[in-house]
PDB file of C-alpha atoms in Angstrom:
ATOM      1  CA  MET P   1       1.428  -3.186  11.652  1.00 38.00           C
ATOM      2  CA  GLU P   2      -1.272  -1.008  13.201  1.00 40.00           C
ATOM      3  CA  LEU P   3      -4.848  -1.459  12.045  1.00 44.00           C
ATOM      4  CA  HIS P   4      -7.185   1.435  11.329  1.00 46.00           C
ATOM      5  CA  ARG P   5     -10.820   0.459  11.814  1.00 46.00           C
ATOM      6  CA  GLU P   6     -13.313   1.972   9.386  1.00 46.00           C
ATOM      7  CA  LEU P   7     -17.070   2.052   9.317  1.00 41.00           C
ATOM      8  CA  GLY P   8     -18.778   1.001   6.095  1.00 48.00           C
ATOM      9  CA  GLU P   9     -19.271  -2.052   3.968  1.00 52.00           C
ATOM     10  CA  ILE P  10     -17.297  -3.657   1.181  1.00 55.00           C
ATOM     11  CA  GLU P  11     -19.053  -3.059  -2.112  1.00 54.00           C
ATOM     12  CA  GLY P  12     -20.746  -5.930  -3.893  1.00 60.00           C
ATOM     13  CA  PRO P  13     -22.177  -9.224  -2.697  1.00 63.00           C
ATOM     14  CA  GLY P  14     -19.711 -12.074  -2.239  1.00 75.00           C
ATOM     15  CA  VAL P  15     -16.563  -9.929  -2.247  1.00 74.00           C
ATOM     16  CA  VAL P  16     -15.446 -11.094   1.205  1.00 74.00           C
ATOM     17  CA  ASP P  17     -16.102 -14.729   0.217  1.00 78.00           C
ATOM     18  CA  LEU P  18     -13.949 -14.260  -2.878  1.00 77.00           C
ATOM     19  CA  LEU P  19     -11.062 -12.776  -0.897  1.00 76.00           C
ATOM     20  CA  THR P  20     -11.040 -15.065   2.138  1.00 80.00           C
ATOM     21  CA  LEU P  21     -10.638 -18.709   3.015  1.00 81.00           C
ATOM     22  CA  PRO P  22     -13.274 -20.454   5.168  1.00 86.00           C
ATOM     23  CA  GLU P  23     -11.131 -19.908   8.286  1.00 86.00           C
ATOM     24  CA  GLY P  24     -11.086 -16.181   7.590  1.00 85.00           C
ATOM     25  CA  ARG P  25     -14.861 -16.041   7.158  1.00 87.00           C
ATOM     26  CA  VAL P  26     -15.347 -17.788  10.518  1.00 91.00           C
ATOM     27  CA  GLN P  27     -13.061 -15.221  12.126  1.00 90.00           C
ATOM     28  CA  LEU P  28     -14.956 -12.338  10.501  1.00 89.00           C
ATOM     29  CA  ARG P  29     -18.302 -13.612  11.798  1.00 90.00           C
ATOM     30  CA  HIS P  30     -16.842 -13.940  15.303  1.00 92.00           C
ATOM     31  CA  LEU P  31     -15.371 -10.431  15.223  1.00 91.00           C
ATOM     32  CA  ALA P  32     -18.615  -8.959  13.867  1.00 89.00           C
ATOM     33  CA  ALA P  33     -20.481 -10.487  16.798  1.00 93.00           C
ATOM     34  CA  LEU P  34     -18.010  -8.929  19.249  1.00 91.00           C
ATOM     35  CA  GLU P  35     -17.859  -5.481  17.678  1.00 90.00           C
ATOM     36  CA  PRO P  36     -20.531  -5.025  14.981  1.00 88.00           C
ATOM     37  CA  ALA P  37     -19.759  -1.348  14.289  1.00 85.00           C
ATOM     38  CA  VAL P  38     -16.430  -2.262  12.666  1.00 85.00           C
ATOM     39  CA  CYS P  39     -16.361  -3.357   9.036  1.00 83.00           C
ATOM     40  CA  TRP P  40     -14.133  -6.380   9.612  1.00 86.00           C
ATOM     41  CA  GLY P  41     -14.297  -7.509   5.990  1.00 84.00           C
ATOM     42  CA  ARG P  42     -12.922  -4.197   4.771  1.00 82.00           C
ATOM     43  CA  LEU P  43     -10.268  -4.282   7.477  1.00 85.00           C
ATOM     44  CA  MET P  44      -9.195  -7.790   6.466  1.00 84.00           C
ATOM     45  CA  CYS P  45      -9.033  -6.829   2.787  1.00 82.00           C
ATOM     46  CA  SER P  46      -6.895  -3.805   3.655  1.00 84.00           C
ATOM     47  CA  ALA P  47      -4.549  -5.965   5.748  1.00 86.00           C
ATOM     48  CA  LYS P  48      -4.291  -8.491   2.881  1.00 84.00           C
ATOM     49  CA  GLU P  49      -3.344  -5.704   0.498  1.00 84.00           C
ATOM     50  CA  SER P  50      -0.557  -4.674   2.886  1.00 85.00           C
ATOM     51  CA  VAL P  51       0.741  -8.252   2.936  1.00 84.00           C
ATOM     52  CA  TYR P  52       0.623  -8.450  -0.879  1.00 82.00           C
ATOM     53  CA  LYS P  53       2.623  -5.245  -1.194  1.00 85.00           C
ATOM     54  CA  ALA P  54       5.206  -6.392   1.352  1.00 81.00           C
ATOM     55  CA  THR P  55       5.534  -9.934  -0.036  1.00 79.00           C
ATOM     56  CA  TYR P  56       6.054  -9.433  -3.754  1.00 81.00           C
ATOM     57  CA  PRO P  57       9.360  -7.503  -3.575  1.00 81.00           C
ATOM     58  CA  LEU P  58      10.809 -10.296  -1.401  1.00 75.00           C
ATOM     59  CA  ALA P  59       9.265 -13.420  -2.942  1.00 75.00           C
ATOM     60  CA  HIS P  60       8.866 -12.226  -6.558  1.00 77.00           C
ATOM     61  CA  ARG P  61       5.604 -14.160  -6.654  1.00 76.00           C
ATOM     62  CA  TRP P  62       2.027 -12.952  -6.852  1.00 78.00           C
ATOM     63  CA  LEU P  63      -0.342 -14.261  -4.214  1.00 77.00           C
ATOM     64  CA  GLY P  64      -3.809 -15.590  -5.015  1.00 74.00           C
ATOM     65  CA  LEU P  65      -6.900 -13.637  -4.006  1.00 66.00           C
ATOM     66  CA  GLU P  66      -7.546 -15.932  -1.054  1.00 67.00           C
ATOM     67  CA  ASP P  67      -3.938 -15.735   0.186  1.00 73.00           C
ATOM     68  CA  PRO P  68      -2.730 -15.066   2.852  1.00 80.00           C
ATOM     69  CA  LEU P  69      -4.577 -16.401   5.874  1.00 82.00           C
ATOM     70  CA  LEU P  70      -4.847 -13.483   8.306  1.00 86.00           C
ATOM     71  CA  THR P  71      -5.556 -13.301  11.999  1.00 88.00           C
ATOM     72  CA  LEU P  72      -6.933  -9.956  13.147  1.00 89.00           C
ATOM     73  CA  ASP P  73      -6.269  -9.062  16.790  1.00 89.00           C
ATOM     74  CA  PRO P  74      -8.549  -6.208  17.878  1.00 87.00           C
ATOM     75  CA  ALA P  75      -7.179  -6.191  21.450  1.00 87.00           C
ATOM     76  CA  ASP P  76      -3.624  -5.633  20.208  1.00 86.00           C
ATOM     77  CA  VAL P  77      -4.756  -3.569  17.186  1.00 84.00           C
ATOM     78  CA  SER P  78      -2.638  -5.744  14.893  1.00 86.00           C
ATOM     79  CA  PHE P  79      -2.733  -8.658  12.488  1.00 87.00           C
ATOM     80  CA  THR P  80      -0.578 -11.582  11.442  1.00 86.00           C
ATOM     81  CA  GLY P  81      -0.551 -13.325   8.102  1.00 80.00           C
ATOM     82  CA  ARG P  82       0.470 -16.804   6.988  1.00 79.00           C
ATOM     83  CA  LEU P  83       1.547 -17.382   3.431  1.00 76.00           C
ATOM     84  CA  PRO P  84       0.956 -20.631   1.510  1.00 70.00           C
ATOM     85  CA  MET P  85       4.525 -20.763   0.232  1.00 67.00           C
ATOM     86  CA  SER P  86       8.117 -21.048   1.357  1.00 67.00           C
ATOM     87  CA  GLY P  87       9.851 -17.873   2.351  1.00 64.00           C
ATOM     88  CA  PRO P  88      12.175 -16.125  -0.094  1.00 65.00           C
ATOM     89  CA  GLN P  89      15.933 -16.585   0.028  1.00 68.00           C
ATOM     90  CA  ILE P  90      17.624 -13.593   1.647  1.00 70.00           C
ATOM     91  CA  ASN P  91      21.420 -13.593   2.062  1.00 74.00           C
ATOM     92  CA  GLY P  92      21.542 -17.346   1.503  1.00 73.00           C
ATOM     93  CA  GLY P  93      18.836 -18.260   4.018  1.00 71.00           C
ATOM     94  CA  GLU P  94      15.076 -18.666   3.880  1.00 67.00           C
ATOM     95  CA  LEU P  95      13.030 -15.834   5.382  1.00 63.00           C
ATOM     96  CA  THR P  96      10.787 -17.406   8.029  1.00 62.00           C
ATOM     97  CA  PRO P  97       8.409 -16.058  10.672  1.00 56.00           C
ATOM     98  CA  GLY P  98       9.892 -15.340  14.019  1.00 50.00           C
TER      99      GLY P  98
END
């Protein structure tokens, strides 16, 4: 999925901490040091929302606020997400990354 970088900040103190795991916060600090003009927290939250919307119809399960763990790749203009659950059953088999 292509990422669209936006300028600006996420509203409210602590929002990024609420929506990310410690690994995600480390990644955001690293990305901010590399390219400070990009609002990486907003970008990560937008990517998480995309994963939520794609996951529920398949898994029929709501994710927690901190789920999934995302990896943003600015060089490839993409992201990957890992979910803390087994994949849904599709046509008799489990949906897995690959």
